[in-house]
Short mmCIF file of C-alpha atoms and ligand atoms in Angstrom, two decimals:
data_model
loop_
_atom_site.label_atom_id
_atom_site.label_comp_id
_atom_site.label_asym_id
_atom_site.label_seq_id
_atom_site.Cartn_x
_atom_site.Cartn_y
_atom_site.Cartn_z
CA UNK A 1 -31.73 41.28 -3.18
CA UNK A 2 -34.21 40.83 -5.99
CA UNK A 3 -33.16 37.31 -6.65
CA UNK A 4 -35.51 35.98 -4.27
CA UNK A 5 -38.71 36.74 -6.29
CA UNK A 6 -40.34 39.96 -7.02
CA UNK A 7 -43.02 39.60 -4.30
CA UNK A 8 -40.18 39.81 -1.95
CA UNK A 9 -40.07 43.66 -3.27
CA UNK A 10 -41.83 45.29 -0.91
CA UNK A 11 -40.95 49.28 -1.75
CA UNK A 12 -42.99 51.27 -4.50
CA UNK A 13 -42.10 53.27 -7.42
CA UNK A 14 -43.94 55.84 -8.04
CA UNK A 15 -43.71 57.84 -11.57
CA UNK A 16 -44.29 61.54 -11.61
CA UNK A 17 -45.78 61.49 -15.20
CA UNK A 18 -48.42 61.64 -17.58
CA UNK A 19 -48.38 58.35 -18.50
CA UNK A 20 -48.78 55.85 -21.79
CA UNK A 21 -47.13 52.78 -21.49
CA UNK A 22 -44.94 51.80 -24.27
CA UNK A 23 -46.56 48.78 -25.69
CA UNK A 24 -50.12 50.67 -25.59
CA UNK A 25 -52.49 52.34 -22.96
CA UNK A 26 -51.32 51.86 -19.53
CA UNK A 27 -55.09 50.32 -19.13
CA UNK A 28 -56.31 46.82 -17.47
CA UNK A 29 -53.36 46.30 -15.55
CA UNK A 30 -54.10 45.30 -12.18
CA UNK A 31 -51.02 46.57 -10.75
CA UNK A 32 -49.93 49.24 -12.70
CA UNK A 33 -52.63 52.56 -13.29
CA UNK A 34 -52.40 55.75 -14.04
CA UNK A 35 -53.95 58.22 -11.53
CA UNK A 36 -54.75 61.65 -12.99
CA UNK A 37 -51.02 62.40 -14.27
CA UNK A 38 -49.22 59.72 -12.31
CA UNK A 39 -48.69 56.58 -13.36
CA UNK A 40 -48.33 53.67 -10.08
CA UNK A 41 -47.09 50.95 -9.83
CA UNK A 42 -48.09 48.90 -7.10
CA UNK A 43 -45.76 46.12 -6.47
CA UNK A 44 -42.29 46.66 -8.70
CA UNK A 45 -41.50 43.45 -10.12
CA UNK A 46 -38.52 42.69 -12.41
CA UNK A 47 -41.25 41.92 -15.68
CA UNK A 48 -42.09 45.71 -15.37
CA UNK A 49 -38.74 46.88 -16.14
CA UNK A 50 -38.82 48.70 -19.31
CA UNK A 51 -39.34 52.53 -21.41
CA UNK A 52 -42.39 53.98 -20.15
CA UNK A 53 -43.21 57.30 -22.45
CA UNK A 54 -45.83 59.75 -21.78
CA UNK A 55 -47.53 61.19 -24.60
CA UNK A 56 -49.31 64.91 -24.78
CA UNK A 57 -51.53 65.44 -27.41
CA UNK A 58 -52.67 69.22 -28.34
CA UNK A 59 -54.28 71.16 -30.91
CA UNK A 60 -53.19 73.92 -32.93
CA UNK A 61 -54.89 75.29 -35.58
CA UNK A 62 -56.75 72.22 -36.40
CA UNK A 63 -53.49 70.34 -36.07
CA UNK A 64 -53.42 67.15 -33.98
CA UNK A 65 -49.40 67.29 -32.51
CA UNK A 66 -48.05 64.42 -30.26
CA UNK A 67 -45.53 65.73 -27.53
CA UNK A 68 -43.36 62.73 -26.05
CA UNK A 69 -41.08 62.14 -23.06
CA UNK A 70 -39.54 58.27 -22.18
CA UNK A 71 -38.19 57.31 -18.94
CA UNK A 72 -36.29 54.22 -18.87
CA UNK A 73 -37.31 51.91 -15.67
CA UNK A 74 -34.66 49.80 -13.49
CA UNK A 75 -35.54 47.79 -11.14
CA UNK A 76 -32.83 47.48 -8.32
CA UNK A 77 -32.57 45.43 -4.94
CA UNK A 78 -33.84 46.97 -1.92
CA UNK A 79 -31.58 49.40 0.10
CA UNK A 80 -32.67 47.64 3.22
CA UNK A 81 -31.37 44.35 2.03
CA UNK A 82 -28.22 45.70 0.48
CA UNK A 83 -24.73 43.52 2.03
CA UNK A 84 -21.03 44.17 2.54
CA UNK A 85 -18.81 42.31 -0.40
CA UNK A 86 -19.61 38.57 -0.54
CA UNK A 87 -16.30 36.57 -1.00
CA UNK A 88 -17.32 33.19 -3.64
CA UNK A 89 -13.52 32.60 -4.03
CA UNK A 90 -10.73 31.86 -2.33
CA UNK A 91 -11.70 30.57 -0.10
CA UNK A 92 -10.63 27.76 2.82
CA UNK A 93 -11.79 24.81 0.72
CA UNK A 94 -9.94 25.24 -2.34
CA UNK A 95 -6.38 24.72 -2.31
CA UNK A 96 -4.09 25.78 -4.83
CA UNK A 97 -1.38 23.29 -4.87
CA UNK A 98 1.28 24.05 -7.73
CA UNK A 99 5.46 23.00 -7.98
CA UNK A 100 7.89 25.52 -8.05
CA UNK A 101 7.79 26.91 -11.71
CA UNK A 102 3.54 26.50 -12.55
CA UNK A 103 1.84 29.83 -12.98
CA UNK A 104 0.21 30.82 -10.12
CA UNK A 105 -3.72 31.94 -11.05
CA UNK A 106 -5.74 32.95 -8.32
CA UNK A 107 -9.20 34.32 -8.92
CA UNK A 108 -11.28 36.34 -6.33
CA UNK A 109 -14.74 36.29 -7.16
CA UNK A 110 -16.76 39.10 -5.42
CA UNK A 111 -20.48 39.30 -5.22
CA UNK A 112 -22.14 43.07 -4.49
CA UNK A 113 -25.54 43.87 -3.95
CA UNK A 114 -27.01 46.90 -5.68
CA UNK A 115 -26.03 50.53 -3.83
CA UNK A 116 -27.41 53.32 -5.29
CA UNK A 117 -24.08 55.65 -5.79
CA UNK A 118 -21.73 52.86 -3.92
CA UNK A 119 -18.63 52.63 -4.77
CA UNK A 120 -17.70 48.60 -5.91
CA UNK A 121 -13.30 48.15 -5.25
CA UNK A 122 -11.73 44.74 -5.20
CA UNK A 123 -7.96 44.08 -4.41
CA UNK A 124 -5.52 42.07 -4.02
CA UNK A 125 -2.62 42.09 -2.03
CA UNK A 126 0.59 40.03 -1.00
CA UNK A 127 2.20 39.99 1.86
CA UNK A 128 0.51 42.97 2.78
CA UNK A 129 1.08 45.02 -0.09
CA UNK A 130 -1.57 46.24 -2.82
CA UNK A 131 -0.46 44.59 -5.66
CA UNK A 132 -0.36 48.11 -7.68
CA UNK A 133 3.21 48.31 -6.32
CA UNK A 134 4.25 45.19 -7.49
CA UNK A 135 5.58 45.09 -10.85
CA UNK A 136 6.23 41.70 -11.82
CA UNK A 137 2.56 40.13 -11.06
CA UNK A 138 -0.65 40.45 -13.64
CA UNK A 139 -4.18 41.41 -12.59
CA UNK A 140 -7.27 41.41 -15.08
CA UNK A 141 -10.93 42.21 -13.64
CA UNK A 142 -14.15 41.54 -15.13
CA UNK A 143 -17.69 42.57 -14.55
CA UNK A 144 -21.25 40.03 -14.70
CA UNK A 145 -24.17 41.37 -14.07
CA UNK A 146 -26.76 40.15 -12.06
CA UNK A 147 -30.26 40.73 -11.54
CA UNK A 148 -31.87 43.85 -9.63
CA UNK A 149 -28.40 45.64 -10.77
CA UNK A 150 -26.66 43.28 -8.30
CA UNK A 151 -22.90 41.99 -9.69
CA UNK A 152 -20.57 39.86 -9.55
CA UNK A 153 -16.66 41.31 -10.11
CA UNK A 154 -13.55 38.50 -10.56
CA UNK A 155 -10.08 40.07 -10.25
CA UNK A 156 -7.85 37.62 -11.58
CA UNK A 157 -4.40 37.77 -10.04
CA UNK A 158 -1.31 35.76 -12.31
CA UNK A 159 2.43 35.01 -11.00
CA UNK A 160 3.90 33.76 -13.76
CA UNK A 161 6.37 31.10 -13.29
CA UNK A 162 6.02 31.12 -9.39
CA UNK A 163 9.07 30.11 -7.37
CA UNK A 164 8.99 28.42 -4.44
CA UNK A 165 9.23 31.97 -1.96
CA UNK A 166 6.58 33.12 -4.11
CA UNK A 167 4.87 29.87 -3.39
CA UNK A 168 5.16 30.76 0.68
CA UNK A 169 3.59 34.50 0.12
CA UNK A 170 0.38 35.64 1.73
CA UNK A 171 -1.95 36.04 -1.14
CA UNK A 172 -5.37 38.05 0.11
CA UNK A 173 -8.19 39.88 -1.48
CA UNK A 174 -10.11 42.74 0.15
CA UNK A 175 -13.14 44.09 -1.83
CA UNK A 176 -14.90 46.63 -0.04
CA UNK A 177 -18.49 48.50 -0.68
CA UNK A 178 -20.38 51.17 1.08
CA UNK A 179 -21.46 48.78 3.72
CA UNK A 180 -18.55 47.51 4.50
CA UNK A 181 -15.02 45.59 3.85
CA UNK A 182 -14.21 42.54 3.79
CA UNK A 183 -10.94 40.30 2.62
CA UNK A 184 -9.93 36.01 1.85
CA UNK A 185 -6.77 34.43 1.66
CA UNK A 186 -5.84 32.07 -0.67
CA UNK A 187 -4.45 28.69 0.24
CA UNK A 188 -1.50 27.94 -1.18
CA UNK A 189 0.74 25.00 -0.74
CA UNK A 190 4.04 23.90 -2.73
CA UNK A 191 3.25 20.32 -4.22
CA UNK A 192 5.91 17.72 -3.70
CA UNK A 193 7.61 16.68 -6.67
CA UNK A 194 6.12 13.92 -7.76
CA UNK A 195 9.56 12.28 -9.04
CA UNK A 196 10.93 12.14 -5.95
CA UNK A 197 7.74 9.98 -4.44
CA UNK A 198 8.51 7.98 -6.80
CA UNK A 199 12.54 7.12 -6.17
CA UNK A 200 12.18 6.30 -2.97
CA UNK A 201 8.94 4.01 -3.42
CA UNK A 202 11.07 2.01 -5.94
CA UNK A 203 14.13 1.90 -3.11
CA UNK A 204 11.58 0.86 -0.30
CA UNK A 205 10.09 -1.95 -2.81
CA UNK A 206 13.50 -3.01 -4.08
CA UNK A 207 14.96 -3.34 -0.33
CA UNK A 208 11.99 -5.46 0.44
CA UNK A 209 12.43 -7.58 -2.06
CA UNK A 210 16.18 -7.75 -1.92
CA UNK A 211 15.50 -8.93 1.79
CA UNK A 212 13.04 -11.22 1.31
CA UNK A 213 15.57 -13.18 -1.67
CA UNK A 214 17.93 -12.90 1.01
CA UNK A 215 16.47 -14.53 3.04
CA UNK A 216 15.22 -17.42 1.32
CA UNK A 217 18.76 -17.74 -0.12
CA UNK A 218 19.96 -18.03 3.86
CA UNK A 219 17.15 -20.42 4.31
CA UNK A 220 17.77 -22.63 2.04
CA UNK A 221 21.69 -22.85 2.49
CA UNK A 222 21.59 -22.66 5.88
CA UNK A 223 18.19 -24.10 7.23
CA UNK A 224 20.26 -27.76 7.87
CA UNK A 225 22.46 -25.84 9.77
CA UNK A 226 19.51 -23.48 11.89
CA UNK A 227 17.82 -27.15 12.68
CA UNK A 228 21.34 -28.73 14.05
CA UNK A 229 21.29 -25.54 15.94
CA UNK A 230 18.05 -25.58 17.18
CA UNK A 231 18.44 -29.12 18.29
CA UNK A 232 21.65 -28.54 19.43
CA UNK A 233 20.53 -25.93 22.03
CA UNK A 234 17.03 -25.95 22.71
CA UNK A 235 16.10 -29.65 21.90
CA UNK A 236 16.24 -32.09 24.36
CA UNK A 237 18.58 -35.20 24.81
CA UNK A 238 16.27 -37.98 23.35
CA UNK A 239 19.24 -41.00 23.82
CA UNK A 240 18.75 -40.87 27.40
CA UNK A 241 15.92 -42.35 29.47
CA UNK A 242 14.15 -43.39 26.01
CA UNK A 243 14.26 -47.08 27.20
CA UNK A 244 16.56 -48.12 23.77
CA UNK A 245 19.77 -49.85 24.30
CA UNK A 246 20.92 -48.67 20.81
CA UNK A 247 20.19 -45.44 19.17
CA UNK A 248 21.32 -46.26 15.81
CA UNK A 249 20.28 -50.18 14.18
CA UNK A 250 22.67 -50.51 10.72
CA UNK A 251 21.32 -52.97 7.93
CA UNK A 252 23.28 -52.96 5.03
CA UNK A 253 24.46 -55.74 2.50
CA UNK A 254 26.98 -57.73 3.56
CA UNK A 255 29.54 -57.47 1.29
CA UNK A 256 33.17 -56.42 1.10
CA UNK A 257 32.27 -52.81 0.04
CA UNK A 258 29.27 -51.53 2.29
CA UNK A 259 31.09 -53.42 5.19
CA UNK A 260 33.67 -51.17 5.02
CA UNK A 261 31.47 -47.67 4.87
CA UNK A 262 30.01 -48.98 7.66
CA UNK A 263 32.26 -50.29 9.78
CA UNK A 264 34.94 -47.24 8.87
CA UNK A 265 33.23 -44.35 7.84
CA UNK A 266 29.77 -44.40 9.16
CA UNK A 267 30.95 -45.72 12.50
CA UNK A 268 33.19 -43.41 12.79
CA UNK A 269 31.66 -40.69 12.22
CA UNK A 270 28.74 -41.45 14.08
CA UNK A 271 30.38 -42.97 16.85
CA UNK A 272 33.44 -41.09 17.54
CA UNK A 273 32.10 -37.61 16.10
CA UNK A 274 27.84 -37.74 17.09
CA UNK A 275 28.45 -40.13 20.01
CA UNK A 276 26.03 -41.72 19.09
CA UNK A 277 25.60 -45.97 19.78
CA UNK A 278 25.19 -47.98 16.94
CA UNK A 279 24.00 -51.63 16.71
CA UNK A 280 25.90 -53.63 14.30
CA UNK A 281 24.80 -57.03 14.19
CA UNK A 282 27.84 -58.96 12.73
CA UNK A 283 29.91 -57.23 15.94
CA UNK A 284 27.54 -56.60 18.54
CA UNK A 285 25.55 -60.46 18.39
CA UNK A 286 26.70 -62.89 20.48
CA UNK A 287 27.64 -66.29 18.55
CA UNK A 288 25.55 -69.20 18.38
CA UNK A 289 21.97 -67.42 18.82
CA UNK A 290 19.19 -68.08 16.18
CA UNK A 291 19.73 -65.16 13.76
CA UNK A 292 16.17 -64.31 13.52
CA UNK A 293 14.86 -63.49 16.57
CA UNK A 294 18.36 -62.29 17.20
CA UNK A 295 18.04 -59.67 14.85
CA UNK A 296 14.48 -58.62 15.57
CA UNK A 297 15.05 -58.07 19.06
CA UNK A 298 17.97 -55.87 19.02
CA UNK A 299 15.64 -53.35 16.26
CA UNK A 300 13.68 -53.55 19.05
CA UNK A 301 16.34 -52.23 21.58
CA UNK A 302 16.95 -49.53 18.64
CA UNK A 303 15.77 -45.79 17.86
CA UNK A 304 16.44 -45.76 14.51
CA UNK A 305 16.92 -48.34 11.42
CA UNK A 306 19.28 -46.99 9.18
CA UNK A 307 19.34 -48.69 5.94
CA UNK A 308 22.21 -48.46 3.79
CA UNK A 309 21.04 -49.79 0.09
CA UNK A 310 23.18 -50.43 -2.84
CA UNK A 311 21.98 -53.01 -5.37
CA UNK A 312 22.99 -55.90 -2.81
CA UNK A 313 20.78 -55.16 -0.66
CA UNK A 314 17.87 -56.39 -2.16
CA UNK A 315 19.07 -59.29 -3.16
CA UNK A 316 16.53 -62.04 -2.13
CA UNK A 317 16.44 -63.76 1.03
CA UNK A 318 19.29 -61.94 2.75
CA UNK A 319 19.42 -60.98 6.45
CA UNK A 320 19.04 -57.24 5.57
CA UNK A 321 15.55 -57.46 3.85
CA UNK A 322 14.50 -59.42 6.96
CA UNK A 323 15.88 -55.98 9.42
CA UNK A 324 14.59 -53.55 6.93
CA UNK A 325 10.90 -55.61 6.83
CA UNK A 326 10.76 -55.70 10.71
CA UNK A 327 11.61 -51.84 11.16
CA UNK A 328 9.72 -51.27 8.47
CA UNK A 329 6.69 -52.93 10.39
CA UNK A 330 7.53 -51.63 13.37
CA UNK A 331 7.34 -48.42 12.34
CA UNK A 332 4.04 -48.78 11.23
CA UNK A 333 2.35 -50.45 13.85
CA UNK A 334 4.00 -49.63 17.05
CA UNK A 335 5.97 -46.55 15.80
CA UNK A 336 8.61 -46.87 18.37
CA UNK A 337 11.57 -46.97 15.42
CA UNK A 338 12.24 -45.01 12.71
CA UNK A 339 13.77 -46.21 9.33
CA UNK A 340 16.24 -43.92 7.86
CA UNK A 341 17.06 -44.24 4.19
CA UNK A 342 20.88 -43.80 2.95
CA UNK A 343 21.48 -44.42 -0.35
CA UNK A 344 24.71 -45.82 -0.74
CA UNK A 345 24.81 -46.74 -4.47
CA UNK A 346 22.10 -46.55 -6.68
CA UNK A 347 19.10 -49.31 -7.17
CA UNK A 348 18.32 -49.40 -10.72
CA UNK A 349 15.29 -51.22 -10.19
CA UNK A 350 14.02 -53.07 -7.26
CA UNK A 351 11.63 -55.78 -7.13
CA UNK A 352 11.13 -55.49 -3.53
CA UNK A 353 7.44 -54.26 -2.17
CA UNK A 354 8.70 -52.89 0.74
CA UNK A 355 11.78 -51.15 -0.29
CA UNK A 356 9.84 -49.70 -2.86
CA UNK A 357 6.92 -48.36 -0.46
CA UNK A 358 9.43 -47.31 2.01
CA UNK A 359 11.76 -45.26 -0.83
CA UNK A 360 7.81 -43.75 -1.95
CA UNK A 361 7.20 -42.82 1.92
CA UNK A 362 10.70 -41.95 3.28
CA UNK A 363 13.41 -39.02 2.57
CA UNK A 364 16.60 -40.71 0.89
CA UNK A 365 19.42 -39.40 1.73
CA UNK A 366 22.70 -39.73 -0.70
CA UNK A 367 26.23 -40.53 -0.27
CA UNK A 368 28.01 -38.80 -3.30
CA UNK A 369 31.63 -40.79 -2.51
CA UNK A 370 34.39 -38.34 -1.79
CA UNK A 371 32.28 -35.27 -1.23
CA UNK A 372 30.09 -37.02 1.45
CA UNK A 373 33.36 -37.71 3.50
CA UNK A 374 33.92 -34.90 5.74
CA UNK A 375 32.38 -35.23 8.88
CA UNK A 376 30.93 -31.74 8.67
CA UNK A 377 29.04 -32.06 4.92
CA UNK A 378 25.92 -31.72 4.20
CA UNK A 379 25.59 -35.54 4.36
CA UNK A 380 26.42 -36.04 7.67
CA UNK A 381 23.68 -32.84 8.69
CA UNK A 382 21.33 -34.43 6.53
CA UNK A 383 21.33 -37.54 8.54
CA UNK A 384 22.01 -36.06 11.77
CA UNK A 385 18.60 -33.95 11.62
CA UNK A 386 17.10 -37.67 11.39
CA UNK A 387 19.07 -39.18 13.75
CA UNK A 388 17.64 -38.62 17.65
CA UNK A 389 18.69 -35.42 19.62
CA UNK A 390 21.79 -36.39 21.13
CA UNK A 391 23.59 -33.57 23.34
CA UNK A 392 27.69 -34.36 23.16
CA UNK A 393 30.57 -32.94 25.42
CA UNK A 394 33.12 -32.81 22.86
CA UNK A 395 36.80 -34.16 23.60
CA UNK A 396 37.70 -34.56 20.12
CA UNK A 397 37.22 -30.76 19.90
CA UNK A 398 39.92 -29.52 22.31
CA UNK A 399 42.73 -30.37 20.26
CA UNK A 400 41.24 -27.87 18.06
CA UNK A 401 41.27 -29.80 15.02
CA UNK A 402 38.94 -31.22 12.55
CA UNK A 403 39.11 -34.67 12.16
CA UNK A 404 38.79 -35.15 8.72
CA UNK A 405 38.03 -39.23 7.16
CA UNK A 406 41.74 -39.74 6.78
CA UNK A 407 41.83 -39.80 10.49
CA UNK A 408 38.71 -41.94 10.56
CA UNK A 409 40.15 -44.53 8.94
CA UNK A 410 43.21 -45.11 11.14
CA UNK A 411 40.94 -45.13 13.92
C1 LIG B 1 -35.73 51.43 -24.10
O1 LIG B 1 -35.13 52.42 -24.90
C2 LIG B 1 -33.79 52.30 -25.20
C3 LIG B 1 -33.36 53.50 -26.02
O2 LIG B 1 -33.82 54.68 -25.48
C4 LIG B 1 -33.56 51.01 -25.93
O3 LIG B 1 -32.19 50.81 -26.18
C5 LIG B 1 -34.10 49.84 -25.13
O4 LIG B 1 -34.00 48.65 -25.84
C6 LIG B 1 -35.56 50.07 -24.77
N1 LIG B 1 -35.99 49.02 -23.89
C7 LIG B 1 -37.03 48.23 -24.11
C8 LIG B 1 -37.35 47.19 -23.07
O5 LIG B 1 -37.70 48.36 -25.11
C1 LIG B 2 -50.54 60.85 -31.29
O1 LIG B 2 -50.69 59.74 -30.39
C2 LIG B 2 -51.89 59.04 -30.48
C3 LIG B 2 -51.95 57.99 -29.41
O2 LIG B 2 -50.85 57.06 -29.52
C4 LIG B 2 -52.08 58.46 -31.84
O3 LIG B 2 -53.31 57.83 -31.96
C5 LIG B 2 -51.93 59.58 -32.91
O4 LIG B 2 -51.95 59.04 -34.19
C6 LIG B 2 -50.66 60.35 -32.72
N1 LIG B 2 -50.61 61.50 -33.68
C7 LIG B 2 -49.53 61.83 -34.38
C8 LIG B 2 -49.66 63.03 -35.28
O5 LIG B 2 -48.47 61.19 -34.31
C1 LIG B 3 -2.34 37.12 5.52
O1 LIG B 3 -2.64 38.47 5.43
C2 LIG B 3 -3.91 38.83 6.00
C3 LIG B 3 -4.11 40.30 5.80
O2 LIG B 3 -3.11 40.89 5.06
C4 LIG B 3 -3.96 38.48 7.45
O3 LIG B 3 -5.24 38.77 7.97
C5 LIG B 3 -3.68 37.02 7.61
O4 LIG B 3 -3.63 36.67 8.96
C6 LIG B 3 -2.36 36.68 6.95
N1 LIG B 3 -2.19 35.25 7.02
C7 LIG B 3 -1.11 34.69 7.50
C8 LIG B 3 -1.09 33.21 7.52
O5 LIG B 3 -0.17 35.34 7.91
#
């Protein structure tokens, strides 16, 4: 295929003429000469391509006359080298993706090789059938040239407005030459709607999402209430064998009002509901002992210090600043108690160091009057999760009825 470089032409022309070349005397070319009436040409290359004319001058009656004949010169790609169709398109690489209602355009791109009297036919067909008996599809061909008379024919076939069946046809082009046939299919594949994709994206995101807000709503609602469980069921019973006589030390102010949330309501509560054992020094000291050490050893038989504060509390020099000072220091250097902050009434402002460091250090937890009084609020969970794991068989429970702080208080 001349292409490759006109070296690579190895067959010679030879001109049966008298010859001139057309620019001047065929004279001082190396590889073209004329030889007696001949003209040769040694090695064809694709510069030599042109009108070569052979001139005859004669005489006649003193008159000079010129007698001329051109040929016109081609120069073609060698038989020897000559190929069946060469399919450039389609081909297995290219795809033609398209939704349902895109016009389908699907070019076949044919190269031939130059074949003296060959015969150059491209096709197309679908499903099978030559696309001559199909009514309702378009085909368009055109022609490029290429060098040594080589060329390169695209049939073009068009579906307008393809639907999806069309979409599923077998869509192949033959093209055939006097050295052979040769066909391609075209790939092509129905796109998925894009809108679609898109839908059920946004429902995948917006379930996540949906969950996850679920979730942390549960979580936060309900986390007390996972804890208790947790404890409840996995957690071990930390009242027994811990070596404390008490689990629960109260310190409050002693005065009319807190005596009576203690002694009624958190008692209660804690007593009869959590079964839990609460030291409370005014009822559990024996008379006649010196208060001090007194106090500071039963915090010492305790788990926890539960401090209930209301601006009496920190009233100077009272018994309760000297519990809530000794837990507070136990806590801190032997760590075998744990203060537990209830917040009774409110302390506008407290002059007390270590009140103030333990209300900076420690979670307060609030008694909002009437709401906190049922046994199974979010108060009472609040201060159960600090409490120590305590594992109770319920009696109170198979009555089947809630006790509710109305029955606390008759107890
Ligand atoms: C050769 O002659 C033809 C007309 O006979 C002309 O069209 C063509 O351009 C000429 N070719 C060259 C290379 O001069
Ligand atoms: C004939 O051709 C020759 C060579 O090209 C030229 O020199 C001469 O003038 C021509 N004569 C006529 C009458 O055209
Ligand atoms: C498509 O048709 C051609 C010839 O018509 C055939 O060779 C080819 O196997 C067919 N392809 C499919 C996928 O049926």
């Amino acid at each position: 295929m001349g292409s490759a470089g006109c070296s690579q032409v190895s067959w010679h022309l030879v001109f049966l003429v008298l010859c001139l070349f057309v620019t001047g005397l065929v004279d001082g070319f190396n590889e073209r000469h004329p030889q007696g009436p001949r003209l040769i040409i040694g090695v064809v290359r694709s510069a030599y391509e042109g009108n070569y004319t052979c001139i005859v001058t004669f005489k006649d009656h003193g008159r000079t006359y010129n007698l001329t004949r051109t040929v016109k010169m081609k120069v073609v790609g060698s038989p020897n080298k000559a190929l069946p169709p060469q399919f450039t398109s389609p081909n297995e690489k290219v795809v033609y993706e398209l939704e349902a209602g895109d016009d389908l355009v699907l070019p076949c791109e044919v190269f031939f090789t130059f074949l003296k009297d060959s015969r150059t036919e491209v096709w197309w067909t679908i499903d099978g059938k030559n696309t001559d008996d199909i009514m309702d599809v378009k085909v368009t061909q055109s022609e490029i040239p290429r060098r040594f008379e080589d060329k390169t024919i695209i049939r073009t076939l068009t579906v307008a407005k393809a639907t999806p069946e069309d979409l599923k046809r077998n869509y192949t082009c033959y093209a055939r030459n006097a050295r052979g046939e040769g066909h391609s299919q075209a790939i092509v594949r129905m796109k998925v709607a894009a809108p679609k994709y898109t839908v059920e994206l946004a429902c995948g995101l917006g379930a996540t999402i949906l969950l996850v807000v679920v979730l942390i709503v549960i979580y936060h609602v309900y986390w007390l209430e996972m804890v208790l469980f947790y404890r409840a069921h996995f957690g071990t019973d930390e009242t027994i064998l811990d070596g404390k006589e008490y689990d629960v030390y109260v310190s409050y102010a002693r005065n009319a009002e807190e005596e009576e949330f203690v002694l009624l309501t958190l008692r209660g509560v804690l007593e009869n509901e959590f079964g839990y054992k609460l030291c409370i020094f005014d009822r559990d000291s024996l008379p006649g002992g010196i208060v001090t050490d007194e106090t500071l050893s039963f915090i010492q038989k305790s788990q926890r210090l539960l401090v209930v504060l209301s601006p009496n509390y920190v009233m100077q020099g009272t018994q309760a600043l000297l519990e809530l000072k000794a837990g507070l220091e136990n806590m801190a250097s032997k760590g075998n108690i744990k203060v537990i902050l209830v917040q009774y009434k409110v302390i506008k402002k407290s002059k007390v160091k270590e009140l103030k460091q333990a209300k900076a250090a420690l979670t307060i937890i609030k008694w909002k009057g009437e709401k906190s009084k049922f046994p199974k609020g979010r108060f009472w969970k609040e201060l159960q999760l600090e409490l120590p794991v305590k594992k109770i068989i319920r009696s109170s429970s198979l009555d089947g009825q809630e006790p509710s702080y109305v029955s606390l208080r008759n107890v």
